[in-house]
Coordinates of C-alpha atoms in Angstrom, one line a residue:
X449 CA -10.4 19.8 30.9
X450 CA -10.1 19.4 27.5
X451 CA -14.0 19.3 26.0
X452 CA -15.2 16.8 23.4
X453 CA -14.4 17.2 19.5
X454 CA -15.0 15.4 16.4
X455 CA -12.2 13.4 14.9
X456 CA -12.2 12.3 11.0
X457 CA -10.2 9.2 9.2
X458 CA -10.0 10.2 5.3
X459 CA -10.2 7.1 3.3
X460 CA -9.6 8.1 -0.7
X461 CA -7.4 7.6 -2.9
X462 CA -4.3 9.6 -3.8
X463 CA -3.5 10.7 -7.5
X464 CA -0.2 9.2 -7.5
X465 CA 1.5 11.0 -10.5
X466 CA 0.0 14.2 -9.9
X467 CA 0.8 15.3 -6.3
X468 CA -0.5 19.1 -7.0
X469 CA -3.9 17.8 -7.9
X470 CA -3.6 15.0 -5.0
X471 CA -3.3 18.5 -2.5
X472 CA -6.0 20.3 -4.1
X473 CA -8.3 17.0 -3.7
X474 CA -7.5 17.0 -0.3
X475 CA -7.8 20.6 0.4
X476 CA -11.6 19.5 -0.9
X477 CA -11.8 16.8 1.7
X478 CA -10.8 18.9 4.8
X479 CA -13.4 21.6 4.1
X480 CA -15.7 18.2 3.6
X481 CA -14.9 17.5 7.0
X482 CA -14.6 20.4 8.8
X483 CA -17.7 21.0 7.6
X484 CA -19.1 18.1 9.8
X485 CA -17.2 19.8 12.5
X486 CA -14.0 17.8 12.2
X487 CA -11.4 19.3 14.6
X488 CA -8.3 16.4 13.6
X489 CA -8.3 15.0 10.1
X490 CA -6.2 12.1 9.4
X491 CA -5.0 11.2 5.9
X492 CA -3.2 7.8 4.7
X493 CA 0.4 7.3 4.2
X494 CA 1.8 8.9 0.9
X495 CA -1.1 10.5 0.0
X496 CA 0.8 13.0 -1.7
X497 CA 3.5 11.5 -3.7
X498 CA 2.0 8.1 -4.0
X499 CA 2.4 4.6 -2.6
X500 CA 3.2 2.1 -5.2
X501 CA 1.2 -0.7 -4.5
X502 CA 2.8 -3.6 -6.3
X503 CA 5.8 -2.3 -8.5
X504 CA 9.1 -3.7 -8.7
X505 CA 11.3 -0.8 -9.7
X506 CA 13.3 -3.3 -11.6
X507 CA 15.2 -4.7 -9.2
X508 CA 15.8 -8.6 -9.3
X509 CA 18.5 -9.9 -6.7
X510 CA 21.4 -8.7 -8.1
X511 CA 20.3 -6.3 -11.1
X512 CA 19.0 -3.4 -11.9
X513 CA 16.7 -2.6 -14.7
X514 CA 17.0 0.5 -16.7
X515 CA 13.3 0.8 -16.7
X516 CA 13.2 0.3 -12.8
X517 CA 15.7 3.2 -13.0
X518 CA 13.6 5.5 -15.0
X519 CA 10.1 4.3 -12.4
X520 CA 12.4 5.7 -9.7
X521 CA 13.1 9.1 -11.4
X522 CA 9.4 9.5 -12.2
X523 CA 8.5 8.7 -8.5
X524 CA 10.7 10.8 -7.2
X525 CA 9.9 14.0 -9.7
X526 CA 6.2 13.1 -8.3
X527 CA 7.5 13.5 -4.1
X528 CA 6.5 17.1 -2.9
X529 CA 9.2 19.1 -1.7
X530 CA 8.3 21.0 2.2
X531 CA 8.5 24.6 0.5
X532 CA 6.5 23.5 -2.8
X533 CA 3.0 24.1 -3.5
X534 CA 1.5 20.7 -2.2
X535 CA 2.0 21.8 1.3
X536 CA 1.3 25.4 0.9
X537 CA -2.2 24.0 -0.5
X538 CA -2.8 21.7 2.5
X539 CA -1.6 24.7 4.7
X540 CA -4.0 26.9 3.0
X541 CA -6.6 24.9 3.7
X542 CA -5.7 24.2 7.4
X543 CA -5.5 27.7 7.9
X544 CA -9.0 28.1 6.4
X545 CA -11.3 25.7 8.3
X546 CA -9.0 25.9 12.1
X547 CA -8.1 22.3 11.3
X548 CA -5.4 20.1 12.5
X549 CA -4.5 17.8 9.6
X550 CA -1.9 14.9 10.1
X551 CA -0.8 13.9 6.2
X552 CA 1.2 11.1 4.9
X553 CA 3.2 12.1 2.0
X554 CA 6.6 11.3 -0.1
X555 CA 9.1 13.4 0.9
X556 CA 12.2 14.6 -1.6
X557 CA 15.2 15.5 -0.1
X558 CA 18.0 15.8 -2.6
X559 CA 17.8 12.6 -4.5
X560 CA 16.4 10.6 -1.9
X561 CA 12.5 10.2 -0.9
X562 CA 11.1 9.7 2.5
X563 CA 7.7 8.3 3.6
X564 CA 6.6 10.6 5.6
X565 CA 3.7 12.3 8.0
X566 CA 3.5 16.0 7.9
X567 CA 1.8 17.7 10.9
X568 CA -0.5 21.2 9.7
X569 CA -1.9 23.3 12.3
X570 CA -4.6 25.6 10.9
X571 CA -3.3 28.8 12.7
X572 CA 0.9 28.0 11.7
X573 CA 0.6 25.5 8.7
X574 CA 3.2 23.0 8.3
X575 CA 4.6 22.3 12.5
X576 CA 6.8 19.3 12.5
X577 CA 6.5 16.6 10.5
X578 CA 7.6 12.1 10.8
X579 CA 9.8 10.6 8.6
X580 CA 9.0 6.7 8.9
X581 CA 11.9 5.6 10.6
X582 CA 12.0 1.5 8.8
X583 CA 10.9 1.2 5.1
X584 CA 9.1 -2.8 4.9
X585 CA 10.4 -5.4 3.1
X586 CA 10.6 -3.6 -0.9
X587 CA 10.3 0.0 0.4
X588 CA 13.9 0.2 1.5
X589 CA 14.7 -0.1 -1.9
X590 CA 13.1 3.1 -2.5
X591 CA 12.7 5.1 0.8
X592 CA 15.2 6.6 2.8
X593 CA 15.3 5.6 6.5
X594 CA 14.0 8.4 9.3
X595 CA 16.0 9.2 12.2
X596 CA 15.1 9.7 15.9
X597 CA 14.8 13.7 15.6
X598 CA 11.6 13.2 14.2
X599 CA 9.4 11.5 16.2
X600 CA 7.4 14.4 17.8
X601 CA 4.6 14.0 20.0
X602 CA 3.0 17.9 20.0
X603 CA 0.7 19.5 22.5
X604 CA -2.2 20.9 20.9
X605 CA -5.8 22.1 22.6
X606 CA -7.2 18.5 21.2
X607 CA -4.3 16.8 23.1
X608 CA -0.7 15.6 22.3
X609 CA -0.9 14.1 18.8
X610 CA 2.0 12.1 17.3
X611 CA 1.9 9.8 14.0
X612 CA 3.4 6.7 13.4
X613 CA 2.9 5.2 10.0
X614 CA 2.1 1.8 9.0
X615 CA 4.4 -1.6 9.8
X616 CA 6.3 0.7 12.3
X617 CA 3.3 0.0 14.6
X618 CA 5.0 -3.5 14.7
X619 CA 8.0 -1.7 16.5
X620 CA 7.0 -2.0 20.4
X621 CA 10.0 0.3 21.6
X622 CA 8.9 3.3 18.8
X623 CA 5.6 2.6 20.3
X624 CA 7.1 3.0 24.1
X625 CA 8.7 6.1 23.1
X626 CA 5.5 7.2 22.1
X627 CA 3.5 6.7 24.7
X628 CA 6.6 8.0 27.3
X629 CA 5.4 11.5 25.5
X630 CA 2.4 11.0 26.7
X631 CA 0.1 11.0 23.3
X632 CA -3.4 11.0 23.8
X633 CA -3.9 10.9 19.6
X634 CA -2.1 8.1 18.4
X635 CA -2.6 8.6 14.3
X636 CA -1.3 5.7 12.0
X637 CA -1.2 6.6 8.6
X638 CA -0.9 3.2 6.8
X639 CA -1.2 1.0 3.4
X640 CA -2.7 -1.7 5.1
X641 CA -5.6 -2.8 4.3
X642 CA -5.4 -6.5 5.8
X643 CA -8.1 -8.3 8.2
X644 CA -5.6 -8.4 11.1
X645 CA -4.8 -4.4 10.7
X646 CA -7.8 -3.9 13.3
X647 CA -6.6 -6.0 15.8
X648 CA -3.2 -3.9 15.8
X649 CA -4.9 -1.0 16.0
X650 CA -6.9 -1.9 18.9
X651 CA -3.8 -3.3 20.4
X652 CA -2.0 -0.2 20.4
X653 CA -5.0 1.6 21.7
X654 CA -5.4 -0.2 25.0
X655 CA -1.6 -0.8 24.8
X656 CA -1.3 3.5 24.9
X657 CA -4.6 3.8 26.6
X658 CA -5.3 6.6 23.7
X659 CA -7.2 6.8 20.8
X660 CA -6.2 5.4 17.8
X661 CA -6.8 7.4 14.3
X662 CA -5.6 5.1 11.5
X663 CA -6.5 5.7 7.7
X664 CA -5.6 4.0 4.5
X665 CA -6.0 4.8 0.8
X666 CA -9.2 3.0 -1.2
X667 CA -7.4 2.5 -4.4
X668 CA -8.1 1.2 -7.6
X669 CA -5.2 0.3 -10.8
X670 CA -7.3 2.7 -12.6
X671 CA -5.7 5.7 -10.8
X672 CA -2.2 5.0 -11.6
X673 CA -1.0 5.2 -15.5
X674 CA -1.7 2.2 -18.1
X675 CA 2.2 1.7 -18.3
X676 CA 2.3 1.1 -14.6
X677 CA 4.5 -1.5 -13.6
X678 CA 2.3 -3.4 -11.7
X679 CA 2.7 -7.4 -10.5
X680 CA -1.4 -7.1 -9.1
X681 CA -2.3 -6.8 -13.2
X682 CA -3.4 -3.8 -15.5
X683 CA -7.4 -4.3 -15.0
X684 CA -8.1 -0.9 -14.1
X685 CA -11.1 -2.4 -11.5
X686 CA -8.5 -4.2 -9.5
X687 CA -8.8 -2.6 -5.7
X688 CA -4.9 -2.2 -5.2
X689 CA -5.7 -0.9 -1.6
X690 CA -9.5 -1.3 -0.3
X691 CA -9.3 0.9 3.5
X692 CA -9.9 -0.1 6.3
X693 CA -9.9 3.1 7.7
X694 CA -11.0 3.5 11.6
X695 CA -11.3 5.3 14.8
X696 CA -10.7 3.7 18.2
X697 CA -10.9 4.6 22.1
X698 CA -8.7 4.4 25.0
X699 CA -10.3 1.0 26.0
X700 CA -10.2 -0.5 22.6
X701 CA -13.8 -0.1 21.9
X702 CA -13.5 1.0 17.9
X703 CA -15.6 4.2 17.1
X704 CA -15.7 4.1 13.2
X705 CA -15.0 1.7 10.9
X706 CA -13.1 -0.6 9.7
X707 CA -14.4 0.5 6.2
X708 CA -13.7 -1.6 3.2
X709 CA -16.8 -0.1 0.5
X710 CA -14.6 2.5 -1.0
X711 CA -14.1 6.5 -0.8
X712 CA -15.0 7.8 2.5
X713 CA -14.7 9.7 5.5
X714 CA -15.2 8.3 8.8
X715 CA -16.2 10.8 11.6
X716 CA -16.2 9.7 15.7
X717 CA -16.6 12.0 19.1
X718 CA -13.4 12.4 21.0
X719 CA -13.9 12.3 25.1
X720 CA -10.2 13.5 26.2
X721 CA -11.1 12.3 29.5
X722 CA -11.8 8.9 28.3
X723 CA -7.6 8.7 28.6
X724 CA -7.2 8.8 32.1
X725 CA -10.1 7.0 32.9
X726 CA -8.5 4.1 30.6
X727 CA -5.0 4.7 32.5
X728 CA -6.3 3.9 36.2
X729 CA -5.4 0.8 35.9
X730 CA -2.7 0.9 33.2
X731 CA 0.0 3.4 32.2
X732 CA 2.6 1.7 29.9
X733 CA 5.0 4.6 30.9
X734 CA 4.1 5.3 34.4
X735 CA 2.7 3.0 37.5
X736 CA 2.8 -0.3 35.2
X737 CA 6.0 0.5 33.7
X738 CA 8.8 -1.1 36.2
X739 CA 11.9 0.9 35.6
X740 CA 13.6 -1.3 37.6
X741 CA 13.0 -4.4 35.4
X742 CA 13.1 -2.5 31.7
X743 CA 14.4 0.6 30.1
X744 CA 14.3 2.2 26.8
X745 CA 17.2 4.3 25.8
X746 CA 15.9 6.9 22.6
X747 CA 18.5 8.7 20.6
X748 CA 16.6 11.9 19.2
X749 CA 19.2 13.4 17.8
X750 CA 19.8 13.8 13.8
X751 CA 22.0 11.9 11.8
X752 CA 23.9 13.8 9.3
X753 CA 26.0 11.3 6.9
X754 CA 28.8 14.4 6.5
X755 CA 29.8 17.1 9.5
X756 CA 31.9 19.7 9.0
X757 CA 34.5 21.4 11.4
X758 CA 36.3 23.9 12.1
X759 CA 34.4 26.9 10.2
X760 CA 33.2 27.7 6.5
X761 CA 34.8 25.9 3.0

């Protein structure tokens, strides 16, 4: 039997035009809380790379702005690539404190950008990683779309840990294939900071019978650049994002938070056996799952927009 461990929630905010120094403050913040014997640390979504609370990139019904053209160019020079430095920082620091670090990030692949969870493990660095499979409402204009070969669920010696990040905890059948790979650490990266976020994040944990890590960014206008293009106004005191970070259990019951005064990092005990106690009398994807009433079909395999046959050009 797994034995008890502390989880942690990181609740700061990013540097969202400087990803290196975004990796090196979070390189800070594990050894902060491994240091208070954190086993799993959970960051927000795009921690590195930035999420950009309220800009437009220019982009009107119909048109497109130079300027929203040259916003995109300087957001996507700011996403981390998976052999840069950010993550050999974040794997550095994994490697140093025997953490396991789930962290949201923007992803560059070619000339598109992903939002995206990255999974460290402190003895291999950088294991597998979640691209968010459906961008909400304005992000599609910006993100690229994940594909089923990357929703892992991994067995680790703190249990099965998988991510899913933000509005995608609205999706019930991602959330059935989640709990079909039997996750015990449900982490939701997010950039919601609403009232009702809680209640979803309860939700899901009695839904999954598992615990529930879900962090968010506290984030002032200060932190992004005067010329920002920002519709929430260029008061550098405006909270863009205000947390909400928290921890929950199997039966709902919430551990830590929700947090809403600012930069911090909540901490809660894990009890791995508090998931089968919670799935006596319901398990999603076993005894109350009736197979012969409902079934999810999930294609896991990659999407590649060109394949090529019949040898080497």
């Amino acid at each position: 039997m797994i034995q008890a461990f502390t989880a942690a929630v990181v609740q700061a905010a990013s540097l969202p035009t400087d990803s290196m120094g975004a990796a090196a403050k979070a390189a800070g913040l594990i050894a902060q809380a491994s240091a208070k014997g954190a086993k799993i640390i959970v960051f927000p979504e795009a921690f590195l790379g930035g999420y950009p609370k309220g800009a437009s990139f220019g982009t009107p019904v119909g048109m497109r702005k130079p300027q929203g053209r040259e916003d995109f160019r300087a957001y996507h020079e700011a996403a981390i690539d998976l052999n840069g430095p950010e993550v050999a920082a974040i794997a550095e620091a994994t490697a140093a404190t025997g953490t396991f670090v789930v962290m949201g990030v923007i992803e560059r692949d070619g000339a598109t950008v992903y939002c995206t969870a990255l999974f460290f493990d402190g003895e291999k660095g950088l294991i597998s990683k979640h691209r968010k499979l459906m961008p909400t409402g304005a992000e599609r204009l910006i993100w690229g779309f994940g594909d089923g070969s990357t929703m892992p669920v991994i067995d680790t010696p703190l249990g099965r840990i998988g991510a899913v990040i933000c509005w995608e905890n609205y999706m019930p059948m991602l959330r059935m294939a989640m709990y079909d790979q039997g996750i015990t650490l449900y982490c939701a990266p997010t950039a919601d900071d609403r009232d009702g976020w809680a209640s979803t994040m309860r939700h899901v944990a009695l839904e999954g019978r598992c615990f529930v890590l879900s962090a968010c960014q506290h984030i002032t206008r200060g932190a992004y650049p005067a010329d920002y293009d920002c519709a929430l106004g260029d008061d550098p005191a405006t909270v863009l994002m205000r947390g909400g970070s928290m921890i929950v259990d199997p039966l709902g019951n919430v551990l830590a938070g929700p947090d809403y005064s600012g930069e911090t990092i909540l901490y809660a005990q894990i009890d791995p056996a508090e998931v089968i106690r919670g799935k006596y009398d319901f398990d999603v994807a076993g005894h109350y799952a009736r197979p012969d009433v409902f079934q999810l079909s999930v294609d896991v395999a990659p999407k590649w927009p060109v394949v090529r046959i019949g040898g080497d050009i």
